[in-house]
Amino acid sequence: MDEKYFAAKIEDKWQMKWLESGAFEVEMDSDKPKFYQLEMLPYPSGNLHMGHVRNYSIGDALAWYKRLKGFNVLHPIGWDSFGQPAEEAAIKRGVNPRDWTEENIKHMRGQLQRLGLSYDWRREMFAHRPDYYKFDQWFFLKMYEMGLAYKKLSQVNWCPNEKATLSNEQASGGICWRCGAAVERKDLEQWFFRTTNYADQLLDDMAEIEAGWAEKVLKRQRDWIGRSEGAFVDFAVKDSDEKIRVFTTRIDTIYGANAIVVAAEHPIIEANYANFSYETKAVIEKIKADKLKVTDHEAEIEKEGVDTGLKAVNLFSGEELPVWAANYVLIEYGTGAVMSVPAHDERDYEFARKYDLPIKVVIEPHGKAHEISNDNKLAHDEMIDSAFSDYGVVVNSDLWNGKTTEDAKREMAEYAERHGFGEAATTYRLRDWGVSRQRFWGAPIPIIYCEKCGVVPEKYENLPIELPEKAEFTGTGESPLAKVESFVNTTCPKCNEPAKRETDTMDTFVDSCWYYFRYTDPKNSEMPFDPKIAAYWTPVDQYIGGDDHAVMHLIYTRFWTKAMRDMELIGFSEPVKRLLTQGMVIGETFFDEIPNPDEPEGKGKRVYFPPSSVSVERDAKGKIISAKSAEGTTLKSAVERMSKSKGNGVDPDEMVEIYGADAARLFVLFAAPAENELVWNESGIEGAVRFLQRVWRFVWKWKSKIQSPKSEVQNEEFSSDARKLRQKTHQTIKRVTENFESLQFNTPVAALMELSNALYDFKVDSETASETDLYAIREAVESLILMLAPFAPHTAEELYAQIVGNENGMLANGARFPEYREELARADEIEIPVQVNGKLRSRILAAPDTANDELEIMALADAKIQEYTNGKEIAKVIVVPKRLVNIVVKG
RNA sequence: GCCGGAGUGGCGAAAUUGGUAUACGCACCAGACUCAAAAUCUGGCGGGCUUUACGCCCAUGACGGUUCGAGUCCGUCCUCCGGCACCA
């Protein structure tokens, strides 16, 4: 190796050594504490992007840190290799999705390896290979047995032109992304997993992981599950035996109900449809038709409804209420019917205003009783501009008057239950997870339809149900699988008569629900994994990924874990102890905005130009003054998520080529805290290279002198400068260790830079350095190198080899992360700021353990302080040990 | 609209959780080395003022409060980013 730092040379060398020696290959070993470090697995799109580099650099740093701390670290990687893009490639370019996927994996694996990430490659998993998806199918059958998988009619996005189902993304904006036809909704029989069975557990078990998950993720999950506590209440339909059941969270406001409002699809509407007037029918049909239109996050929809003429009786008050059908009541939520209480619900208020319905106040704010009129028929004009939806005191409600909202809610629900027209109830926003996809590139659902036996699950011994080698990809019509005769036609596992296979495949989120259990036992052909092995490695100690997965993936995998617990495969309920959600990597984009003729008011269509093709003029602060394309068009700019289509992506290979993997990784971690967005700016990366080179040069200069250090020396023998260096070394160890434990990666890099600067400041000639000086240098250098390993492992390995004199590598040599020693980190003398009335006026030097009253005397004796205290009364002196002295004077 | 997060130098960011605001790095400026350049090394680098000092004043989105002391806590407001969107 060279005196000069050549990244490529050492990186190739150590990557080879690691691979040959199996440095990161681990086995279950109950004598050692384990640590499971996991990062979200990539989709093999073809190229790694900087977001991946960031994600995997963070994970690799932690994996190295934990290894050096003596843990048996499982750090695997795999491929989320089922999914739409492969099928798209097949449709567009006629390639086989399997070949396309395998090619991409090959390329991306190379990219990961060039970054020198410390994976146990023997455990690599591939979602699209039969040995993996066999167990997707295995789990499906288990779920089916447990009643957790079932089939029901549900709506999909449907392109009437291509006769194909579309994902929400493909249907974005209400038009088919390929042909532009207006997207419709269509009912289809689909498979579901009963995630709602676990709704309460998904919420309540959050208590177990609260400490390790960001609040923003937990909050989004809470919202997604959307538990709301309330009550069902039945309203009797007049002149019939029927009832309308509503769900309400505010049963205490029931005396304020002015109407029952139901969704257009509600059974009561169907049942009485024939009796409705022509006008009523027209409104109902319009509401239904509007619902079929796919609206894409459009602004608030105007409330619309119609009085059906039906009457319902409020069994609390005996009052008769009109039954309306309206567009703001959702059939999917609650019971599809609500009681409308305009005085105390914003939506009902709006609706009542529009249709001139009576508004009756039944809740008054606490402490404001009687300020609002007792008039039962309070006119809307008196409700100034909105409903009062807070809790308060019940009024105008017979025997419930004077009760608080809290008491009334509980007691009224009990009352309804006692009288047989209601009960306390809980509803959820969470729906069951629809897993059917009308696509080829996914795990086939192992179900068979037999004319005689009906729906029959495939036998376990027939798994995997493999995808056919060939299929036709047109992007139109049914799923490609449906057209492969050899796949569709089979025999019934029950009666052996000819039967047909299910041609839907599973949602790819199924694969990512349990892949990290597979890593623990990747070659198992009988079971998804051996419960005994999984028990050693799981749960995951640290999971890292983008917060775009805060809900879907992370809820589904929590659901799956609970289901696996109930299958007795594992013995815990929460799969991930600590979760780190890293911020996006974003970059400057340049685009021309072309007005959209369909939406003249809305945003135009953006046509992106790659930054390299744009000539940019900046002011002194680096702000963009103007940007022009090669043709001279003036362009707009923004800072957005990096992507190929926007042309602002950075190729990791290029970064590695120019600066080296170590510098690229170090920089990505140093540039910003992990949770922050990272605005990509290449100018900083050279600083990372410089830092590595600085460390390299220092080690090269001293390595022969410090190769065989003296055994432990008494601290008193060191020169004062050497003692200071040792202090810096141990303070740095403390800081870096604490930073790793709290998942900070930018600050420890700064600390290491400071230590390296301290080494350069330690002015000792290499020829005349004393034994103790050399000891201090060796201590600092060795610590620096070991602490550098998580950020720049190749450089650290090479430098470590230089000072220990062998090339076995840190791990094989049993190297450990340096231990912080309190007594060495302590300075002989520290500077203590002295304030007068909170303003910094002077500094005194004192031993760190100086007593408070002594510090006070020293501070008061300070010449500069006396200038401020002279002739004034000293009211108080505050001494914070080791921190500061503040003298409060009067006058 | 509701919920969540954040506002600190030219820039990315630190601040031991209420105790020296601006660590570390980028960019920039000056010097050393060099025929020269690059690299490297050394020094400077929030703003203002003057008596240029181990000096003073101001400054962490704005205003107010609590405190001996506030970037940090409380209140009101402003701005930006993210999530949700009629969930009864």
mmCIF file of C-alpha atoms in Angstrom, chain A residues 440-756:
data_model
loop_
_atom_site.group_PDB
_atom_site.id
_atom_site.type_symbol
_atom_site.label_atom_id
_atom_site.label_comp_id
_atom_site.label_asym_id
_atom_site.label_seq_id
_atom_site.Cartn_x
_atom_site.Cartn_y
_atom_site.Cartn_z
ATOM 1 C CA PHE A 440 -48.758 -11.712 -13.298
ATOM 2 C CA TRP A 441 -45.656 -10.674 -11.385
ATOM 3 C CA GLY A 442 -46.598 -11.703 -7.870
ATOM 4 C CA ALA A 443 -47.088 -14.833 -5.778
ATOM 5 C CA PRO A 444 -50.058 -16.834 -7.090
ATOM 6 C CA ILE A 445 -52.842 -17.230 -4.559
ATOM 7 C CA PRO A 446 -52.997 -20.977 -3.783
ATOM 8 C CA ILE A 447 -56.715 -21.451 -4.222
ATOM 9 C CA ILE A 448 -58.616 -23.688 -6.597
ATOM 10 C CA TYR A 449 -62.190 -23.336 -7.812
ATOM 11 C CA CYS A 450 -63.951 -26.635 -8.321
ATOM 12 C CA GLU A 451 -67.436 -26.927 -9.752
ATOM 13 C CA LYS A 452 -68.311 -29.584 -7.215
ATOM 14 C CA CYS A 453 -66.383 -28.558 -4.121
ATOM 15 C CA GLY A 454 -66.339 -24.805 -4.547
ATOM 16 C CA VAL A 455 -63.416 -22.850 -3.134
ATOM 17 C CA VAL A 456 -60.672 -25.319 -2.238
ATOM 18 C CA PRO A 457 -57.282 -24.425 -0.747
ATOM 19 C CA GLU A 458 -54.272 -25.997 -2.416
ATOM 20 C CA LYS A 459 -52.498 -28.734 -0.436
ATOM 21 C CA TYR A 460 -49.338 -27.715 1.386
ATOM 22 C CA GLU A 461 -47.343 -30.448 -0.342
ATOM 23 C CA ASN A 462 -48.194 -28.967 -3.748
ATOM 24 C CA LEU A 463 -46.508 -25.656 -2.906
ATOM 25 C CA PRO A 464 -45.032 -23.695 -4.466
ATOM 26 C CA ILE A 465 -47.620 -22.989 -7.123
ATOM 27 C CA GLU A 466 -45.113 -21.666 -9.604
ATOM 28 C CA LEU A 467 -45.620 -18.876 -12.062
ATOM 29 C CA PRO A 468 -45.447 -20.176 -15.634
ATOM 30 C CA GLU A 469 -42.232 -19.555 -17.575
ATOM 31 C CA LYS A 470 -44.047 -17.715 -20.298
ATOM 32 C CA ALA A 471 -47.076 -15.516 -20.541
ATOM 33 C CA GLU A 472 -48.410 -12.854 -22.827
ATOM 34 C CA PHE A 473 -48.130 -9.261 -21.638
ATOM 35 C CA THR A 474 -50.469 -6.877 -23.370
ATOM 36 C CA GLY A 475 -51.472 -4.676 -20.476
ATOM 37 C CA THR A 476 -55.072 -5.111 -21.459
ATOM 38 C CA GLY A 477 -57.819 -7.498 -20.528
ATOM 39 C CA GLU A 478 -57.532 -9.975 -17.733
ATOM 40 C CA SER A 479 -54.382 -10.832 -15.821
ATOM 41 C CA PRO A 480 -51.774 -12.561 -18.047
ATOM 42 C CA LEU A 481 -52.022 -15.612 -15.808
ATOM 43 C CA ALA A 482 -55.663 -16.129 -16.787
ATOM 44 C CA LYS A 483 -54.552 -16.744 -20.353
ATOM 45 C CA VAL A 484 -52.010 -19.422 -19.514
ATOM 46 C CA GLU A 485 -54.029 -22.626 -19.914
ATOM 47 C CA SER A 486 -51.434 -24.855 -18.320
ATOM 48 C CA PHE A 487 -51.555 -22.700 -15.220
ATOM 49 C CA VAL A 488 -55.291 -22.229 -14.968
ATOM 50 C CA ASN A 489 -56.336 -25.803 -15.572
ATOM 51 C CA THR A 490 -55.680 -28.158 -12.711
ATOM 52 C CA THR A 491 -57.448 -30.773 -10.659
ATOM 53 C CA CYS A 492 -59.341 -30.268 -7.472
ATOM 54 C CA PRO A 493 -57.271 -31.291 -4.427
ATOM 55 C CA LYS A 494 -60.445 -32.650 -2.865
ATOM 56 C CA CYS A 495 -62.225 -34.578 -5.604
ATOM 57 C CA ASN A 496 -59.550 -34.797 -8.281
ATOM 58 C CA GLU A 497 -61.949 -33.562 -10.938
ATOM 59 C CA PRO A 498 -60.787 -30.874 -13.368
ATOM 60 C CA ALA A 499 -60.792 -27.451 -11.738
ATOM 61 C CA LYS A 500 -59.474 -23.921 -12.228
ATOM 62 C CA ARG A 501 -56.857 -22.004 -10.341
ATOM 63 C CA GLU A 502 -57.241 -18.569 -8.881
ATOM 64 C CA THR A 503 -55.403 -16.284 -11.299
ATOM 65 C CA ASP A 504 -54.967 -13.329 -8.975
ATOM 66 C CA THR A 505 -51.595 -12.877 -7.348
ATOM 67 C CA MET A 506 -50.789 -11.413 -3.963
ATOM 68 C CA ASP A 507 -50.035 -7.812 -3.173
ATOM 69 C CA THR A 508 -46.258 -7.335 -2.940
ATOM 70 C CA PHE A 509 -46.643 -5.976 0.578
ATOM 71 C CA VAL A 510 -47.103 -9.626 1.543
ATOM 72 C CA ASP A 511 -43.449 -10.296 0.732
ATOM 73 C CA SER A 512 -42.155 -7.523 2.927
ATOM 74 C CA CYS A 513 -44.306 -8.621 5.861
ATOM 75 C CA TRP A 514 -42.050 -11.479 6.868
ATOM 76 C CA TYR A 515 -38.831 -11.312 4.810
ATOM 77 C CA TYR A 516 -36.710 -10.443 7.800
ATOM 78 C CA PHE A 517 -37.783 -13.652 9.493
ATOM 79 C CA ARG A 518 -36.643 -15.532 6.414
ATOM 80 C CA TYR A 519 -33.168 -14.029 6.716
ATOM 81 C CA THR A 520 -32.704 -15.917 9.973
ATOM 82 C CA ASP A 521 -33.137 -19.245 8.194
ATOM 83 C CA PRO A 522 -32.975 -18.558 4.458
ATOM 84 C CA LYS A 523 -32.517 -22.085 3.129
ATOM 85 C CA ASN A 524 -35.364 -23.775 4.966
ATOM 86 C CA SER A 525 -37.515 -25.680 2.457
ATOM 87 C CA GLU A 526 -40.070 -27.066 4.917
ATOM 88 C CA MET A 527 -41.000 -23.989 6.867
ATOM 89 C CA PRO A 528 -40.811 -20.205 6.347
ATOM 90 C CA PHE A 529 -38.184 -20.351 9.084
ATOM 91 C CA ASP A 530 -37.242 -22.501 12.047
ATOM 92 C CA PRO A 531 -38.958 -21.022 15.125
ATOM 93 C CA LYS A 532 -35.940 -21.885 17.269
ATOM 94 C CA ILE A 533 -33.532 -19.948 15.062
ATOM 95 C CA ALA A 534 -35.923 -17.030 14.717
ATOM 96 C CA ALA A 535 -36.290 -16.957 18.482
ATOM 97 C CA TYR A 536 -32.588 -16.221 18.788
ATOM 98 C CA TRP A 537 -32.401 -13.432 16.209
ATOM 99 C CA THR A 538 -35.765 -11.758 16.284
ATOM 100 C CA PRO A 539 -37.293 -9.301 17.033
ATOM 101 C CA VAL A 540 -35.372 -6.810 14.968
ATOM 102 C CA ASP A 541 -33.303 -4.565 17.216
ATOM 103 C CA GLN A 542 -32.990 -1.712 14.758
ATOM 104 C CA TYR A 543 -34.933 -1.123 11.564
ATOM 105 C CA ILE A 544 -34.113 1.720 9.194
ATOM 106 C CA GLY A 545 -36.051 3.040 6.228
ATOM 107 C CA GLY A 546 -37.989 5.917 4.762
ATOM 108 C CA ASP A 547 -41.052 7.275 6.502
ATOM 109 C CA ASP A 548 -43.077 6.746 3.337
ATOM 110 C CA HIS A 549 -43.599 3.276 4.810
ATOM 111 C CA ALA A 550 -44.935 4.644 8.088
ATOM 112 C CA VAL A 551 -48.337 3.125 7.506
ATOM 113 C CA MET A 552 -48.763 0.422 4.874
ATOM 114 C CA HIS A 553 -45.672 -1.737 5.246
ATOM 115 C CA LEU A 554 -45.184 -1.096 8.934
ATOM 116 C CA ILE A 555 -48.813 -1.800 9.806
ATOM 117 C CA TYR A 556 -49.024 -4.892 7.632
ATOM 118 C CA THR A 557 -45.853 -6.359 9.062
ATOM 119 C CA ARG A 558 -47.054 -5.673 12.595
ATOM 120 C CA PHE A 559 -50.303 -7.427 11.695
ATOM 121 C CA TRP A 560 -48.373 -10.340 10.189
ATOM 122 C CA THR A 561 -46.256 -10.668 13.315
ATOM 123 C CA LYS A 562 -49.331 -10.958 15.491
ATOM 124 C CA ALA A 563 -50.772 -13.551 13.120
ATOM 125 C CA MET A 564 -47.472 -15.505 13.217
ATOM 126 C CA ARG A 565 -47.602 -15.350 17.001
ATOM 127 C CA ASP A 566 -51.080 -16.878 16.840
ATOM 128 C CA MET A 567 -49.681 -19.572 14.514
ATOM 129 C CA GLU A 568 -47.156 -20.206 17.296
ATOM 130 C CA LEU A 569 -44.198 -19.519 15.063
ATOM 131 C CA ILE A 570 -42.888 -16.768 17.313
ATOM 132 C CA GLY A 571 -43.414 -15.703 20.882
ATOM 133 C CA PHE A 572 -43.788 -11.941 20.700
ATOM 134 C CA SER A 573 -46.160 -9.366 19.255
ATOM 135 C CA GLU A 574 -43.995 -6.538 18.020
ATOM 136 C CA PRO A 575 -41.373 -7.262 15.347
ATOM 137 C CA VAL A 576 -39.285 -4.088 15.556
ATOM 138 C CA LYS A 577 -37.912 -2.636 18.763
ATOM 139 C CA ARG A 578 -36.429 0.524 17.341
ATOM 140 C CA LEU A 579 -37.281 2.242 14.108
ATOM 141 C CA LEU A 580 -35.329 5.018 12.477
ATOM 142 C CA THR A 581 -37.051 6.833 9.639
ATOM 143 C CA GLN A 582 -34.465 8.583 7.563
ATOM 144 C CA GLY A 583 -35.187 11.710 5.555
ATOM 145 C CA MET A 584 -35.325 11.880 1.791
ATOM 146 C CA VAL A 585 -32.407 12.827 -0.384
ATOM 147 C CA ILE A 586 -33.511 15.686 -2.555
ATOM 148 C CA GLY A 587 -31.885 17.768 -5.243
ATOM 149 C CA GLU A 588 -32.330 20.791 -7.433
ATOM 150 C CA THR A 589 -34.619 20.362 -10.406
ATOM 151 C CA PHE A 590 -35.175 22.538 -13.443
ATOM 152 C CA PHE A 591 -38.358 22.530 -15.440
ATOM 153 C CA ASP A 592 -40.561 24.348 -17.848
ATOM 154 C CA GLU A 593 -44.213 24.552 -16.880
ATOM 155 C CA ILE A 594 -46.617 23.870 -19.692
ATOM 156 C CA PRO A 595 -50.181 24.935 -18.936
ATOM 157 C CA ASN A 596 -52.630 22.083 -18.708
ATOM 158 C CA PRO A 597 -55.547 22.829 -21.071
ATOM 159 C CA ASP A 598 -57.942 20.677 -19.025
ATOM 160 C CA GLU A 599 -57.235 22.572 -15.854
ATOM 161 C CA PRO A 600 -56.383 26.147 -16.719
ATOM 162 C CA GLU A 601 -56.489 27.089 -13.040
ATOM 163 C CA GLY A 602 -54.446 24.177 -11.821
ATOM 164 C CA LYS A 603 -50.764 23.483 -11.934
ATOM 165 C CA GLY A 604 -49.239 23.058 -15.342
ATOM 166 C CA LYS A 605 -47.388 20.022 -16.498
ATOM 167 C CA ARG A 606 -43.716 20.081 -15.664
ATOM 168 C CA VAL A 607 -41.163 19.164 -18.260
ATOM 169 C CA TYR A 608 -37.858 18.467 -16.540
ATOM 170 C CA PHE A 609 -34.359 19.227 -17.804
ATOM 171 C CA PRO A 610 -31.322 17.454 -16.352
ATOM 172 C CA PRO A 611 -29.263 19.946 -14.287
ATOM 173 C CA SER A 612 -26.171 19.248 -16.398
ATOM 174 C CA SER A 613 -27.952 20.617 -19.461
ATOM 175 C CA VAL A 614 -29.042 23.832 -17.790
ATOM 176 C CA SER A 615 -26.966 26.988 -17.614
ATOM 177 C CA VAL A 616 -27.535 28.555 -14.230
ATOM 178 C CA GLU A 617 -26.690 32.003 -12.992
ATOM 179 C CA ARG A 618 -26.338 32.408 -9.239
ATOM 180 C CA ASP A 619 -25.874 35.330 -6.905
ATOM 181 C CA ALA A 620 -23.101 35.583 -4.301
ATOM 182 C CA LYS A 621 -25.186 33.565 -1.854
ATOM 183 C CA GLY A 622 -25.643 30.761 -4.354
ATOM 184 C CA LYS A 623 -29.286 31.558 -4.988
ATOM 185 C CA ILE A 624 -30.419 30.996 -8.518
ATOM 186 C CA ILE A 625 -30.933 34.216 -10.465
ATOM 187 C CA SER A 626 -31.804 32.587 -13.742
ATOM 188 C CA ALA A 627 -31.760 29.198 -15.398
ATOM 189 C CA LYS A 628 -31.874 28.581 -19.109
ATOM 190 C CA SER A 629 -32.117 25.422 -21.139
ATOM 191 C CA ALA A 630 -29.758 24.746 -24.030
ATOM 192 C CA GLU A 631 -32.393 26.203 -26.366
ATOM 193 C CA GLY A 632 -32.578 29.353 -24.277
ATOM 194 C CA THR A 633 -35.916 28.749 -22.585
ATOM 195 C CA THR A 634 -36.113 30.271 -19.138
ATOM 196 C CA LEU A 635 -36.689 27.507 -16.618
ATOM 197 C CA LYS A 636 -38.109 27.383 -13.124
ATOM 198 C CA SER A 637 -36.346 25.532 -10.361
ATOM 199 C CA ALA A 638 -37.303 23.666 -7.229
ATOM 200 C CA VAL A 639 -35.812 21.268 -4.739
ATOM 201 C CA GLU A 640 -37.470 17.890 -5.037
ATOM 202 C CA ARG A 641 -37.038 14.206 -4.389
ATOM 203 C CA MET A 642 -34.338 12.772 -6.580
ATOM 204 C CA SER A 643 -35.565 10.743 -9.492
ATOM 205 C CA LYS A 644 -34.602 9.649 -12.930
ATOM 206 C CA SER A 645 -37.504 11.428 -14.589
ATOM 207 C CA LYS A 646 -36.578 14.734 -13.008
ATOM 208 C CA GLY A 647 -32.997 14.328 -14.068
ATOM 209 C CA ASN A 648 -31.658 15.336 -10.664
ATOM 210 C CA GLY A 649 -30.546 11.883 -9.629
ATOM 211 C CA VAL A 650 -26.973 11.210 -8.633
ATOM 212 C CA ASP A 651 -25.402 7.949 -9.699
ATOM 213 C CA PRO A 652 -23.820 6.241 -6.666
ATOM 214 C CA ASP A 653 -21.339 4.456 -8.940
ATOM 215 C CA GLU A 654 -20.057 7.770 -10.162
ATOM 216 C CA MET A 655 -19.614 9.014 -6.605
ATOM 217 C CA VAL A 656 -17.692 5.878 -5.695
ATOM 218 C CA GLU A 657 -15.606 6.217 -8.828
ATOM 219 C CA ILE A 658 -14.610 9.807 -8.117
ATOM 220 C CA TYR A 659 -14.409 10.019 -4.338
ATOM 221 C CA GLY A 660 -14.453 6.440 -3.108
ATOM 222 C CA ALA A 661 -17.103 4.531 -1.214
ATOM 223 C CA ASP A 662 -15.773 5.573 2.180
ATOM 224 C CA ALA A 663 -15.889 9.284 1.409
ATOM 225 C CA ALA A 664 -19.350 9.011 -0.130
ATOM 226 C CA ARG A 665 -20.694 7.136 2.895
ATOM 227 C CA LEU A 666 -18.960 9.397 5.395
ATOM 228 C CA PHE A 667 -20.324 12.465 3.702
ATOM 229 C CA VAL A 668 -23.883 11.225 3.484
ATOM 230 C CA LEU A 669 -23.840 10.608 7.229
ATOM 231 C CA PHE A 670 -22.031 13.804 8.107
ATOM 232 C CA ALA A 671 -24.062 16.182 5.959
ATOM 233 C CA ALA A 672 -27.254 16.194 8.012
ATOM 234 C CA PRO A 673 -29.014 14.362 10.852
ATOM 235 C CA ALA A 674 -30.473 11.070 9.629
ATOM 236 C CA GLU A 675 -34.111 12.110 10.017
ATOM 237 C CA ASN A 676 -33.628 15.381 8.115
ATOM 238 C CA GLU A 677 -34.092 15.853 4.444
ATOM 239 C CA LEU A 678 -30.739 15.930 2.747
ATOM 240 C CA VAL A 679 -30.368 18.459 -0.023
ATOM 241 C CA TRP A 680 -27.748 16.959 -2.239
ATOM 242 C CA ASN A 681 -24.811 19.261 -2.760
ATOM 243 C CA GLU A 682 -21.631 17.713 -3.943
ATOM 244 C CA SER A 683 -19.285 20.442 -2.769
ATOM 245 C CA GLY A 684 -19.187 19.019 0.734
ATOM 246 C CA ILE A 685 -17.981 15.596 -0.244
ATOM 247 C CA GLU A 686 -14.453 16.796 -0.863
ATOM 248 C CA GLY A 687 -14.283 17.686 2.795
ATOM 249 C CA ALA A 688 -14.907 14.032 3.583
ATOM 250 C CA VAL A 689 -12.093 12.990 1.246
ATOM 251 C CA ARG A 690 -9.776 15.554 2.826
ATOM 252 C CA PHE A 691 -10.559 14.283 6.294
ATOM 253 C CA LEU A 692 -9.792 10.671 5.351
ATOM 254 C CA GLN A 693 -6.577 11.759 3.702
ATOM 255 C CA ARG A 694 -5.579 13.758 6.767
ATOM 256 C CA VAL A 695 -6.029 10.730 8.993
ATOM 257 C CA TRP A 696 -4.225 8.581 6.449
ATOM 258 C CA ARG A 697 -1.205 10.876 6.273
ATOM 259 C CA PHE A 698 -0.953 11.104 10.033
ATOM 260 C CA VAL A 699 -1.006 7.342 10.483
ATOM 261 C CA TRP A 700 1.528 6.910 7.716
ATOM 262 C CA LYS A 701 3.878 9.347 9.362
ATOM 263 C CA TRP A 702 3.717 7.704 12.773
ATOM 264 C CA LYS A 703 2.944 4.063 12.107
ATOM 265 C CA SER A 704 6.454 2.665 12.541
ATOM 266 C CA LYS A 705 6.872 4.520 15.826
ATOM 267 C CA ILE A 706 3.606 3.433 17.366
ATOM 268 C CA GLN A 707 3.393 -0.168 16.185
ATOM 269 C CA SER A 708 4.534 -1.589 19.506
ATOM 270 C CA PRO A 709 3.242 0.617 22.262
ATOM 271 C CA LYS A 710 4.431 0.472 25.854
ATOM 272 C CA SER A 711 2.162 -1.271 28.252
ATOM 273 C CA GLU A 712 -0.020 0.958 30.439
ATOM 274 C CA VAL A 713 1.730 3.982 31.851
ATOM 275 C CA GLN A 714 0.765 6.064 34.866
ATOM 276 C CA ASN A 715 -1.047 9.175 33.748
ATOM 277 C CA GLU A 716 1.258 11.403 35.826
ATOM 278 C CA GLU A 717 4.210 10.439 33.659
ATOM 279 C CA PHE A 718 2.760 12.151 30.611
ATOM 280 C CA SER A 719 3.604 15.656 29.590
ATOM 281 C CA SER A 720 0.812 18.163 30.006
ATOM 282 C CA ASP A 721 0.226 18.249 26.243
ATOM 283 C CA ALA A 722 0.095 14.473 26.055
ATOM 284 C CA ARG A 723 -2.395 14.452 28.902
ATOM 285 C CA LYS A 724 -4.525 16.905 26.940
ATOM 286 C CA LEU A 725 -4.395 14.641 23.915
ATOM 287 C CA ARG A 726 -5.511 11.725 26.066
ATOM 288 C CA GLN A 727 -8.343 13.828 27.417
ATOM 289 C CA LYS A 728 -9.451 14.605 23.904
ATOM 290 C CA THR A 729 -9.234 10.934 22.967
ATOM 291 C CA HIS A 730 -11.416 9.833 25.842
ATOM 292 C CA GLN A 731 -13.848 12.697 25.526
ATOM 293 C CA THR A 732 -14.235 11.759 21.878
ATOM 294 C CA ILE A 733 -14.852 8.115 22.734
ATOM 295 C CA LYS A 734 -17.555 9.216 25.141
ATOM 296 C CA ARG A 735 -19.222 11.481 22.624
ATOM 297 C CA VAL A 736 -19.071 9.035 19.748
ATOM 298 C CA THR A 737 -20.413 6.175 21.843
ATOM 299 C CA GLU A 738 -23.291 8.259 23.128
ATOM 300 C CA ASN A 739 -24.065 9.473 19.631
ATOM 301 C CA PHE A 740 -24.254 5.950 18.244
ATOM 302 C CA GLU A 741 -26.534 4.858 21.045
ATOM 303 C CA SER A 742 -28.882 7.735 20.271
ATOM 304 C CA LEU A 743 -28.699 7.198 16.502
ATOM 305 C CA GLN A 744 -26.823 10.378 15.665
ATOM 306 C CA PHE A 745 -24.358 10.054 12.854
ATOM 307 C CA ASN A 746 -23.396 13.604 11.913
ATOM 308 C CA THR A 747 -22.068 14.645 15.314
ATOM 309 C CA PRO A 748 -19.705 11.705 15.855
ATOM 310 C CA VAL A 749 -18.059 12.490 12.526
ATOM 311 C CA ALA A 750 -17.487 16.038 13.769
ATOM 312 C CA ALA A 751 -16.030 14.598 16.979
ATOM 313 C CA LEU A 752 -13.629 12.399 14.998
ATOM 314 C CA MET A 753 -12.555 15.400 12.949
ATOM 315 C CA GLU A 754 -11.828 17.244 16.162
ATOM 316 C CA LEU A 755 -9.735 14.359 17.432
ATOM 317 C CA SER A 756 -7.815 14.282 14.183
#
